[in-house]
Structure formats: structure tokens, C-alpha cells
Coordinates of N, CA and C in Angstrom, one line a residue:
X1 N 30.1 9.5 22.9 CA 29.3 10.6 22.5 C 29.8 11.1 21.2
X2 N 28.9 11.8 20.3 CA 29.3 12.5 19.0 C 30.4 13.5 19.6
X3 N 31.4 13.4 18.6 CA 32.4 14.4 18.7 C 33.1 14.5 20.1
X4 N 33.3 13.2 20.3 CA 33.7 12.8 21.6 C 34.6 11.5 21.6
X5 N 34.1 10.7 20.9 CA 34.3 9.2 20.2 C 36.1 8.9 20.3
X6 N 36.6 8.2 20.6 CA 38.4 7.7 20.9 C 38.5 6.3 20.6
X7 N 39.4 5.8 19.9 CA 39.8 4.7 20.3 C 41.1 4.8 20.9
X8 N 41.7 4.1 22.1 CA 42.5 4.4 23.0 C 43.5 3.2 23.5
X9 N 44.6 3.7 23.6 CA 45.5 2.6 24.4 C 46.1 3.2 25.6
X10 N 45.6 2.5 26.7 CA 45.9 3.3 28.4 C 46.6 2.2 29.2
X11 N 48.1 3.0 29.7 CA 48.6 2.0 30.8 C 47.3 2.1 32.0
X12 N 47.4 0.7 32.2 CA 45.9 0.4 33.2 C 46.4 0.7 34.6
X13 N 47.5 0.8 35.2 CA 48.1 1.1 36.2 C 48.0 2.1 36.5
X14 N 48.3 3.7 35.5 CA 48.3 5.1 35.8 C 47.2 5.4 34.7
X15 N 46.1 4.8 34.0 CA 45.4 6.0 32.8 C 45.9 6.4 32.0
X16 N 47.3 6.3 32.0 CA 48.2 7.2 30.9 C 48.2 6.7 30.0
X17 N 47.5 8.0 28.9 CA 47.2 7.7 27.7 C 48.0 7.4 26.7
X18 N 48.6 6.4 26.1 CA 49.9 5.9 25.3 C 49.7 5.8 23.9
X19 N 48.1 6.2 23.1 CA 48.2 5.9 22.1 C 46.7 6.7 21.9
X20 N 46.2 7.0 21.0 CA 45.3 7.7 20.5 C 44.2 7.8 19.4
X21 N 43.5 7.5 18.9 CA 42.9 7.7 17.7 C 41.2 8.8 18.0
X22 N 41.1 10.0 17.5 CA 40.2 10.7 17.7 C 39.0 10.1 16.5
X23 N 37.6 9.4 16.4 CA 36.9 9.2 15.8 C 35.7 10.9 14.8
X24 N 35.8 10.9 13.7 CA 34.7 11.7 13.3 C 33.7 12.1 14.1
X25 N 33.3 13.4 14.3 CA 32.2 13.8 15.1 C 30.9 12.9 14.5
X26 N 31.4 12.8 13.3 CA 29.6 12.0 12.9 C 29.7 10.5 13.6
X27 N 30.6 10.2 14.1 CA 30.4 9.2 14.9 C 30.4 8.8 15.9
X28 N 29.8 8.0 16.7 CA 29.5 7.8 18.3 C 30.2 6.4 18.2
X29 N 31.2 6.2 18.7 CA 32.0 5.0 18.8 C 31.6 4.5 20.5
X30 N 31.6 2.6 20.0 CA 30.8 1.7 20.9 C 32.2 0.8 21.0
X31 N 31.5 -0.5 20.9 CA 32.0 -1.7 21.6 C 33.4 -1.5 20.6
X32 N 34.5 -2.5 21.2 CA 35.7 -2.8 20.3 C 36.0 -4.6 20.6
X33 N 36.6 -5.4 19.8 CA 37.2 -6.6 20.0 C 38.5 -6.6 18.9
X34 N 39.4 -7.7 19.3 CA 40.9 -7.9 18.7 C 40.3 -9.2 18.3
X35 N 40.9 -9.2 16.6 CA 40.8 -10.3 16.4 C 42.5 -10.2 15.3
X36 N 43.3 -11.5 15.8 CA 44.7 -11.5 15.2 C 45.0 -9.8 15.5
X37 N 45.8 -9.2 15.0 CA 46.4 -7.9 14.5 C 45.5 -6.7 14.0
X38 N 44.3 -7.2 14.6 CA 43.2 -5.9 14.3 C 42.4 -5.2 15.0
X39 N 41.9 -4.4 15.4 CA 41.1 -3.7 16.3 C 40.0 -3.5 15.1
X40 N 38.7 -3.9 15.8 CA 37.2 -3.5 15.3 C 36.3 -3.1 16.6
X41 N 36.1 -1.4 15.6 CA 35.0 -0.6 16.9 C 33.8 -0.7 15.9
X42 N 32.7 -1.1 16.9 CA 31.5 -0.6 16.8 C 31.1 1.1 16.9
X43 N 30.4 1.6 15.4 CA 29.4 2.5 15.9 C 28.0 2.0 16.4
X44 N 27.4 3.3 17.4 CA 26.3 3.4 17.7 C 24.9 3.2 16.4
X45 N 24.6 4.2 16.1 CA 23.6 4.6 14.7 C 23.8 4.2 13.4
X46 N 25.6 4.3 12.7 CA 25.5 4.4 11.4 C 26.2 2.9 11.4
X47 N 26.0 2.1 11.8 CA 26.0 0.9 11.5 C 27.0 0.4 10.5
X48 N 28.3 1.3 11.3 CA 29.9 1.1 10.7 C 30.5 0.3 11.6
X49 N 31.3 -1.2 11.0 CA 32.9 -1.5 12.1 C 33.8 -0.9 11.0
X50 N 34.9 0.0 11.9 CA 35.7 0.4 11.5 C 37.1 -0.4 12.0
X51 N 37.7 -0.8 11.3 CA 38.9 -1.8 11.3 C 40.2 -1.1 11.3
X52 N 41.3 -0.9 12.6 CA 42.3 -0.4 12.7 C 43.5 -1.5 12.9
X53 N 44.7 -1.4 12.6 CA 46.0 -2.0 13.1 C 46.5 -1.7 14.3
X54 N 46.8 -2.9 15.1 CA 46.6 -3.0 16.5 C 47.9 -2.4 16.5
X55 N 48.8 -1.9 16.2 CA 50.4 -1.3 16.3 C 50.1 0.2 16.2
X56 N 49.5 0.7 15.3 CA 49.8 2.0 15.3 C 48.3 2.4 14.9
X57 N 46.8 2.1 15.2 CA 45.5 2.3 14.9 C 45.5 3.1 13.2
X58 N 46.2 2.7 13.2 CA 45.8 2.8 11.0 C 44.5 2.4 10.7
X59 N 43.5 3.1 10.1 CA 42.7 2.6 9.0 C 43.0 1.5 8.1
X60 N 42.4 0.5 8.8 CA 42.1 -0.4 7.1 C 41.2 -1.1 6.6
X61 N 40.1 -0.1 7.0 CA 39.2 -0.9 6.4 C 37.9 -0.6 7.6
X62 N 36.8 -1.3 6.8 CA 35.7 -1.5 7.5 C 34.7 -1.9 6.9
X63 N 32.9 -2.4 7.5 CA 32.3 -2.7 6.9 C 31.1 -2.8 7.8
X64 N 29.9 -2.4 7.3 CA 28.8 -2.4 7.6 C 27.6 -3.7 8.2
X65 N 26.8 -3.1 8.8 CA 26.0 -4.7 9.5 C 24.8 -3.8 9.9
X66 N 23.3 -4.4 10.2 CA 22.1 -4.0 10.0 C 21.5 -3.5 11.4
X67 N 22.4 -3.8 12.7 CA 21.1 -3.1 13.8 C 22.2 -2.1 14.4
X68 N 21.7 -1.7 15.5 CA 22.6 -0.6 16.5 C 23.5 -1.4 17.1
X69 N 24.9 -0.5 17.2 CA 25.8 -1.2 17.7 C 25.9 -0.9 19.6
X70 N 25.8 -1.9 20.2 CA 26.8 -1.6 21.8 C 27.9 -1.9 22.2
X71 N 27.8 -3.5 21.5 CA 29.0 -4.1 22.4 C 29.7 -5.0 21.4
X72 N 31.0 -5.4 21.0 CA 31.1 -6.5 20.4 C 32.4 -7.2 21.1
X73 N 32.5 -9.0 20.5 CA 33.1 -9.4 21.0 C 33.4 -10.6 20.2
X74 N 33.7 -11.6 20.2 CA 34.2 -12.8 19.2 C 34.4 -14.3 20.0
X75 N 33.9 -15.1 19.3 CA 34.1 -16.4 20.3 C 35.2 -17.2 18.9
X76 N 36.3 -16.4 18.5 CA 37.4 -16.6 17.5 C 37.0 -17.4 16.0
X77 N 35.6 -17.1 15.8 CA 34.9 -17.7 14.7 C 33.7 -16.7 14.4
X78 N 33.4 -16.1 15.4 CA 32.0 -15.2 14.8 C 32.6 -14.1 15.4
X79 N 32.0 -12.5 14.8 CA 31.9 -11.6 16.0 C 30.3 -11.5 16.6
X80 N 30.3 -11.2 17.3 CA 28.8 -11.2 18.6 C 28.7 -10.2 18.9
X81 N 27.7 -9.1 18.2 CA 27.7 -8.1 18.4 C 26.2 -7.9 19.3
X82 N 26.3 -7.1 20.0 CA 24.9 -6.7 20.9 C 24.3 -5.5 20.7
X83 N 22.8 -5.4 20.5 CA 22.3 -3.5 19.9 C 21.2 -3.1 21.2
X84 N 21.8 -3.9 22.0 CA 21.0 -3.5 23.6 C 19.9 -3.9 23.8
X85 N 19.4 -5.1 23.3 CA 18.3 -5.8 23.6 C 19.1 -6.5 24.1
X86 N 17.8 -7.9 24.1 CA 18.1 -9.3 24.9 C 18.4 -9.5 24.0
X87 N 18.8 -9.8 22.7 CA 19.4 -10.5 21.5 C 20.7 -10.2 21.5
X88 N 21.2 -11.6 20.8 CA 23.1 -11.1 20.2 C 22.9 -11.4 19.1
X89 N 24.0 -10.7 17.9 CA 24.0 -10.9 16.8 C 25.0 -11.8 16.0
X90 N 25.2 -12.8 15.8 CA 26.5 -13.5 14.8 C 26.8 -13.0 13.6
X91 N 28.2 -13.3 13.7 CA 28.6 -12.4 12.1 C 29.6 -13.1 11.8
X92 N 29.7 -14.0 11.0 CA 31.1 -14.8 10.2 C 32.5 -13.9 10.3
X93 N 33.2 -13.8 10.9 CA 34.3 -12.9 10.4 C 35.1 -13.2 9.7
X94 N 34.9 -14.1 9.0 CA 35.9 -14.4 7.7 C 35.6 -14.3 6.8
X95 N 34.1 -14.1 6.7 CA 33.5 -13.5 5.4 C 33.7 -11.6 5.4
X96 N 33.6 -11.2 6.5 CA 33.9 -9.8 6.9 C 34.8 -9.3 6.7
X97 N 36.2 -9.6 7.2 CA 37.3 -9.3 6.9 C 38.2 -9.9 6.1

């Protein structure tokens, strides 16, 4: 939800929240996938991945793409993003990042 939005690192055993990143209210944070040493979250609406360091969720970067985000994911050559239809989307990630 707006002004709700986390990216998170949780022992899966107890929930305990071990790591933190609070997203901009102007954004509705979606899907996430690891590719190497990186975390990329999908927004919902503003058609941002925002790119964090998988150690300590640093900003480094990010970059824009054309439909709604839900879900993303990677078959270690594309990311596969889904905007909640029956379609998936392909995205080079080597051109991306």
C-alpha cells in the first residue's frame, strides 16, 4: 500500500524483522527478485525497479519499464515481470543493469 511499502529481511522461523528498508509514500512497492548481489522491487503505478544491495539495502540505482508492476522474477537471463494479466513481460537484464 502507499505509505506502507517495505523492503524486508525476516528470520522465516520467528518473523523477526532483521533488516529494513521503508519505501516513499508515493510508492506502492510490488514484486522483488535477486539477481547476483542485488535486490530489484517492482512498483505498482509509477513504473519504477528500484535496485538495492543485497547486504545492507543501499540505493543503487534503478530504472523504468512500460506496464504495471506485480510480480517479478528472472530465468538468470531476462527479468519476467507480470502487470496482472495473462501476459509476462521479458526484459534483458543486461541491458538494464
Amino acid at each position: 500500500m502507499y505509505g506502507q511499502s517495505t523492503l524486508r529481511k525476516v528470520k522465516l522461523e520467528t518473523g523477526e524483522v532483521l533488516m529494513q528498508k521503508d519505501l516513499s509514500p508515493a510508492f506502492f512497492g510490488e514484486g522483488i527478485t535477486i539477481v547476483d548481489d542485488k535486490i530489484f522491487q517492482l512498483t505498482w503505478n509509477e513504473k519504477i525497479v528500484f535496485i538495492y544491495s543485497i547486504e545492507k539495502f543501499d540505493s543503487i540505482g534503478s530504472f523504468t519499464y512500460e506496464t504495471e508492476g506485480w510480480g517479478l522474477t528472472t530465468n538468470n537471463k531476462q527479468f519476467i515481470l507480470s502487470d496482472g494479466s495473462s501476459s509476462l513481460h521479458f526484459h534483458d537484464f543486461r541491458i538494464l543493469c
